[in-house]
Short mmCIF file of C-alpha atoms and ligand atoms in Angstrom, two decimals:
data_model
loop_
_atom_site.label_atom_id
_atom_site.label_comp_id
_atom_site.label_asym_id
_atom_site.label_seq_id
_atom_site.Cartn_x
_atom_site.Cartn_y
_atom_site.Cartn_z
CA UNK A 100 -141.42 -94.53 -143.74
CA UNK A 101 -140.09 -93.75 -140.11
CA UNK A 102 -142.62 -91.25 -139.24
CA UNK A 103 -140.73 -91.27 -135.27
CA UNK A 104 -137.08 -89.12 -135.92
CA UNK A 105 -135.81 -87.25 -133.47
CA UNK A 106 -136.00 -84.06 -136.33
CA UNK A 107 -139.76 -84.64 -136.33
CA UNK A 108 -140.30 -85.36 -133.47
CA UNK A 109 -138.72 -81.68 -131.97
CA UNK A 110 -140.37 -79.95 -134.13
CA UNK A 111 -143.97 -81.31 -133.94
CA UNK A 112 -143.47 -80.95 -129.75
CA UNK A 113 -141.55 -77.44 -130.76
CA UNK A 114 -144.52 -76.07 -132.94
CA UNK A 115 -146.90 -74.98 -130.14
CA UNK A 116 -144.45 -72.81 -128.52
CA UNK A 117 -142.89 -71.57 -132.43
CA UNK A 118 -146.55 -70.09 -132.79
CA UNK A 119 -146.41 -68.10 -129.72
CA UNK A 120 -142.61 -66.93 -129.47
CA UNK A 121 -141.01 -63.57 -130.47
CA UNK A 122 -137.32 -64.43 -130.05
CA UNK A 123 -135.99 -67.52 -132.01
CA UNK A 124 -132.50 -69.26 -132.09
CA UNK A 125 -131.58 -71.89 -134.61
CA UNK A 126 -128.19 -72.69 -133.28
CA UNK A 127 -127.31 -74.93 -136.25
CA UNK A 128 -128.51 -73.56 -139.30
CA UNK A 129 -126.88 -76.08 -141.83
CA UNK A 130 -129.18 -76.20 -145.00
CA UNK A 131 -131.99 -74.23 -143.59
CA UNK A 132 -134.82 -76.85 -142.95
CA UNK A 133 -135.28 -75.97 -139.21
CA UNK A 134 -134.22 -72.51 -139.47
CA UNK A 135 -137.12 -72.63 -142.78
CA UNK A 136 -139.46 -74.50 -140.21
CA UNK A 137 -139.27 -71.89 -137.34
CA UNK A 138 -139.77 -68.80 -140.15
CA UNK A 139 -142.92 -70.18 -141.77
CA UNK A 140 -144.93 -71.30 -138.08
CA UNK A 141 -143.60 -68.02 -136.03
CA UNK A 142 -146.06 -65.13 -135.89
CA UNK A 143 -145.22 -62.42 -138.04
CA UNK A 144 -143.20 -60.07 -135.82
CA UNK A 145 -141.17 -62.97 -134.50
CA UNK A 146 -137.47 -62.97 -135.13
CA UNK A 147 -135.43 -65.83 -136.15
CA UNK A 148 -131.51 -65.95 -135.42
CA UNK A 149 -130.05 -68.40 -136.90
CA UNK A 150 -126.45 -69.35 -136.63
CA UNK A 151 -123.79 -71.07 -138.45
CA UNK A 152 -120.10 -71.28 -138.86
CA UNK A 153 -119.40 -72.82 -142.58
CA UNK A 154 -120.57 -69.68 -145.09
CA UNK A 155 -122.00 -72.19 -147.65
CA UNK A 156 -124.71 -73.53 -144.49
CA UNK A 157 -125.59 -69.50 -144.20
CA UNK A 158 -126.06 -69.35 -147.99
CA UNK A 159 -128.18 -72.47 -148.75
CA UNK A 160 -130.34 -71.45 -145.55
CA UNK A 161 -130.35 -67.37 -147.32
CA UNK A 162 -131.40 -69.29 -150.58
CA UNK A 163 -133.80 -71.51 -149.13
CA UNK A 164 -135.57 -68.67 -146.89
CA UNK A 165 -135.75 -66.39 -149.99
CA UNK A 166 -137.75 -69.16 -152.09
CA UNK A 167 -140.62 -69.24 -149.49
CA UNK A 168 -140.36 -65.22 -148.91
CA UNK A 169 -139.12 -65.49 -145.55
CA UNK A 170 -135.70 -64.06 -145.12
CA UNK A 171 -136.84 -60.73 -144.02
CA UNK A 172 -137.63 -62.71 -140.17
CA UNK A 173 -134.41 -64.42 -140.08
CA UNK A 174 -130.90 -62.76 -138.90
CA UNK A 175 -128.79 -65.15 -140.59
CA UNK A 176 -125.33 -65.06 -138.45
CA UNK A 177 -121.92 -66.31 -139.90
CA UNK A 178 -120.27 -66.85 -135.66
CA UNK A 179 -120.13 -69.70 -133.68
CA UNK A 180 -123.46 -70.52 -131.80
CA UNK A 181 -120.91 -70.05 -128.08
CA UNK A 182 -121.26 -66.31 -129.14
CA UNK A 183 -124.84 -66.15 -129.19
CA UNK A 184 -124.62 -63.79 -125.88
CA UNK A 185 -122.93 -60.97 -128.20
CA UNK A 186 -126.27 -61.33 -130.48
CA UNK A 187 -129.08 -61.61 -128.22
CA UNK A 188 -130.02 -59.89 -125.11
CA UNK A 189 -133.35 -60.18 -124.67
CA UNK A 190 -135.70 -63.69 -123.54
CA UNK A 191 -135.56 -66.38 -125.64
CA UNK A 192 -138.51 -68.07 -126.23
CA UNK A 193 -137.45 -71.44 -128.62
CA UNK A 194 -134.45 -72.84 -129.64
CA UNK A 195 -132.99 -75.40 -131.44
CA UNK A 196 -129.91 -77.35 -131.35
CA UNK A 197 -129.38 -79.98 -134.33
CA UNK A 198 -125.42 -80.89 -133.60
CA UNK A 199 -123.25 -82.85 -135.68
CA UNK A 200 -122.51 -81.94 -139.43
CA UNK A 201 -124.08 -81.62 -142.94
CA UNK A 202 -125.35 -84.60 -144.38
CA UNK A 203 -123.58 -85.11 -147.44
CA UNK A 204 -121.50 -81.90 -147.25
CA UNK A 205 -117.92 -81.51 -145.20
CA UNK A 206 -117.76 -83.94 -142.50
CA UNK A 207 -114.95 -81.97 -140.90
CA UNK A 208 -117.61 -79.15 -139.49
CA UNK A 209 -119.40 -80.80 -136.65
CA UNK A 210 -120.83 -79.16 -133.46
CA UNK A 211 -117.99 -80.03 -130.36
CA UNK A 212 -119.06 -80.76 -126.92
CA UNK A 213 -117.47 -77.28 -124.82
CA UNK A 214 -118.93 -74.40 -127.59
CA UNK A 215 -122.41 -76.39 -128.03
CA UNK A 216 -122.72 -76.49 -123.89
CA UNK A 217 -121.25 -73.23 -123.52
CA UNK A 218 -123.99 -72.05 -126.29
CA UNK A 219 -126.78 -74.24 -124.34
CA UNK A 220 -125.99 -72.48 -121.31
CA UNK A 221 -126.69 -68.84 -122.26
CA UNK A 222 -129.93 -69.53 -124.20
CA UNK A 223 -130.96 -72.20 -120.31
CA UNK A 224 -129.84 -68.21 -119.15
CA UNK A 225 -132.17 -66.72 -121.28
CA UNK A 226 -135.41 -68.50 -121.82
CA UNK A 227 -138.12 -66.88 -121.23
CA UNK A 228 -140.48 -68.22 -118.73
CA UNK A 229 -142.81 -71.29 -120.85
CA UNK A 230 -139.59 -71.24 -123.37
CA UNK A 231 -138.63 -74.12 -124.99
CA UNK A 232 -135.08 -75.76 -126.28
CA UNK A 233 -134.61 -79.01 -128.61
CA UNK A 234 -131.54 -80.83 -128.63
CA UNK A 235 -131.02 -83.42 -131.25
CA UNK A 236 -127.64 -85.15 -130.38
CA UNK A 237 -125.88 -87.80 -132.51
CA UNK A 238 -124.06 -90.02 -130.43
CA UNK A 239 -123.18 -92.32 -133.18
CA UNK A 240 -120.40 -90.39 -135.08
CA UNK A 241 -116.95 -89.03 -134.12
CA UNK A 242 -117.16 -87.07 -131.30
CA UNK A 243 -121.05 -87.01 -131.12
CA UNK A 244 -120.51 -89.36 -128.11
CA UNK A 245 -119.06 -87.35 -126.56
CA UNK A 246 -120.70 -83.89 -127.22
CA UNK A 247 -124.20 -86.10 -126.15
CA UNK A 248 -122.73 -86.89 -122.46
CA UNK A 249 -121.59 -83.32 -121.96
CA UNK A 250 -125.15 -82.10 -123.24
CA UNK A 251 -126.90 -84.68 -120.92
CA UNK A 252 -124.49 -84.28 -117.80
CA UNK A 253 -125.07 -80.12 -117.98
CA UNK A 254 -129.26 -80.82 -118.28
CA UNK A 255 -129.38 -83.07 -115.88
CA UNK A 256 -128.50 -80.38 -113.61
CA UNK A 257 -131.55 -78.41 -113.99
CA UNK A 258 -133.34 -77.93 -111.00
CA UNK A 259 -136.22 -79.69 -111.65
CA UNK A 260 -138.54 -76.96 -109.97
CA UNK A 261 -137.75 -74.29 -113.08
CA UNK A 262 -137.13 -76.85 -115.83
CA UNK A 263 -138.44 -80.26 -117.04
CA UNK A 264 -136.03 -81.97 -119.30
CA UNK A 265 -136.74 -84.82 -121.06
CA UNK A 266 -135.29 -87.52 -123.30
CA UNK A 267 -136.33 -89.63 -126.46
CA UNK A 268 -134.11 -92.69 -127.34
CA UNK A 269 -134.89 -94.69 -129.95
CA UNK A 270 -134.01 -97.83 -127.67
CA UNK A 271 -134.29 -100.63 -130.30
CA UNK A 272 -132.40 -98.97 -132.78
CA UNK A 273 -128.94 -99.96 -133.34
CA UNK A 274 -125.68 -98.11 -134.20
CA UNK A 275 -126.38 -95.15 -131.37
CA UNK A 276 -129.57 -93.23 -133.04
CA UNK A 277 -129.81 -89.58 -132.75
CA UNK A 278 -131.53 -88.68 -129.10
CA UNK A 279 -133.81 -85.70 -128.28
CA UNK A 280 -133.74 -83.67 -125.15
CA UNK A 281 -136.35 -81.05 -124.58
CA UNK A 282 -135.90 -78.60 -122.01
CA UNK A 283 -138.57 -76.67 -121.02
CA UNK A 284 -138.25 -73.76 -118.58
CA UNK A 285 -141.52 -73.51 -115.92
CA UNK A 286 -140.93 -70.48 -113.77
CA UNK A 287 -138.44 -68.19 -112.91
CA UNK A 288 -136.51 -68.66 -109.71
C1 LIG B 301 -126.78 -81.21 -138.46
S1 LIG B 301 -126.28 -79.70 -139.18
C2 LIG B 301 -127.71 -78.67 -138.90
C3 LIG B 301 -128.90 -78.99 -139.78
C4 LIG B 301 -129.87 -77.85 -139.89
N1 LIG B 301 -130.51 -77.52 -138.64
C5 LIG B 301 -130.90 -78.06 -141.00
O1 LIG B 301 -132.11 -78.04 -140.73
O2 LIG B 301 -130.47 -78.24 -142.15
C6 LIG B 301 -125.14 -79.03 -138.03
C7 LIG B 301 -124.59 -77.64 -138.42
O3 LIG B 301 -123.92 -77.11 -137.28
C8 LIG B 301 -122.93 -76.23 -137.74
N2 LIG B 301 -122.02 -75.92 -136.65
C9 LIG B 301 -120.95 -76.64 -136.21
N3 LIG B 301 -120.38 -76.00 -135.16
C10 LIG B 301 -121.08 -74.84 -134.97
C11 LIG B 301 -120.96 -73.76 -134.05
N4 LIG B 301 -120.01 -73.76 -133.12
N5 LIG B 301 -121.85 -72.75 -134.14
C12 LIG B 301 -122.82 -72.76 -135.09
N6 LIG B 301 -122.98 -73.76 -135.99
C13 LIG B 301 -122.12 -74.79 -135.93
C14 LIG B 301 -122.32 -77.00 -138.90
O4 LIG B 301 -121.63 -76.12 -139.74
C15 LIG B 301 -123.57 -77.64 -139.54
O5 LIG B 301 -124.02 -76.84 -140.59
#
């Protein structure tokens, strides 16, 4: 069993910062397993937004919050994660980004390089000081090349004194793996 996927992997470097944080985006909901992950290890007055643009992705995740009692912390939103401004105006303390599509569901859906950057670049705006953001980026499928060099070209920007960003790549893996980046934000100005 490959204990070392990128999925894992964000959200065992993620859950630290989940058990601290009052304001949480999911940017991808899809079937509710990260957006399920962030509700059960987030203190009790946190709140989860969780966005998705297929309504099936926002049901499953309803469906799958409701059978662990949990979709009372989670504002489940049916808009396109580049809105995300007209949701939240307050510090953002985690996110996650799991781009792409559904596995096994409509192919057709899949995360595209301008709205996920656009959508990276408000929450960059508004993490909170110690705040944390996972990307998980699939280079290997139809535009996901793509998408993962406009992600990587716009973090590589951050100024290094207010962010550390940095990058997991499976490199003996063939067939383009999925890569993590991890942004975390270290002071203000
Ligand atoms: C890889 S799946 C997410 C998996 C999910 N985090 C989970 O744990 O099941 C990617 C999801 O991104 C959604 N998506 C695509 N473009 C989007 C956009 N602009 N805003 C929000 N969600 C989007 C797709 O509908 C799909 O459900």
């Amino acid at each position: 069993m490959q204990t070392l996927n990128a999925i894992r992997l964000s959200q065992e470097l993620l859950l630290p910062k989940v058990a601290r944080a009052r304001c949480i985006v999911d940017a991808t909901a899809g079937n509710g397993k990260d957006t399920l992950f962030l509700a059960k290890n987030s203190p009790e007055h946190g709140v989860i937004y969780a966005f998705d643009i297929q309504e099936n992705a926002i049901e499953t995740s309803r469906e799958r919050l409701m059978e662990h009692n949990l979709d009372g912390k989670v504002q489940l939103i049916l808009d396109s994660h580049a809105n995300i401004r007209s949701y939240i105006n307050k510090p953002i303390d985690v996110a996650m980004f799991n781009l792409g599509y559904l596995p096994g569901k409509c192919h057709e859906t899949m995360t595209m390089a301008e709205s996920t950057v656009s959508a990276l670049t408000d929450v960059v705006d508004q993490l909170s000081v110690g705040g944390i953001i996972s990307v998980v980026a699939y280079p290997g499928h139809n535009h996901g090349q793509e998408e993962n060099n406009a992600v990587r070209k716009y973090i590589m920007t951050l100024q290094s004194k207010q962010f550390t960003v940095i990058c997991i790549d499976m490199i003996n893996h063939i067939n383009h793996p999925p890569i993590l980046y991890i942004i975390e934000k270290l002071k203000s100005e």
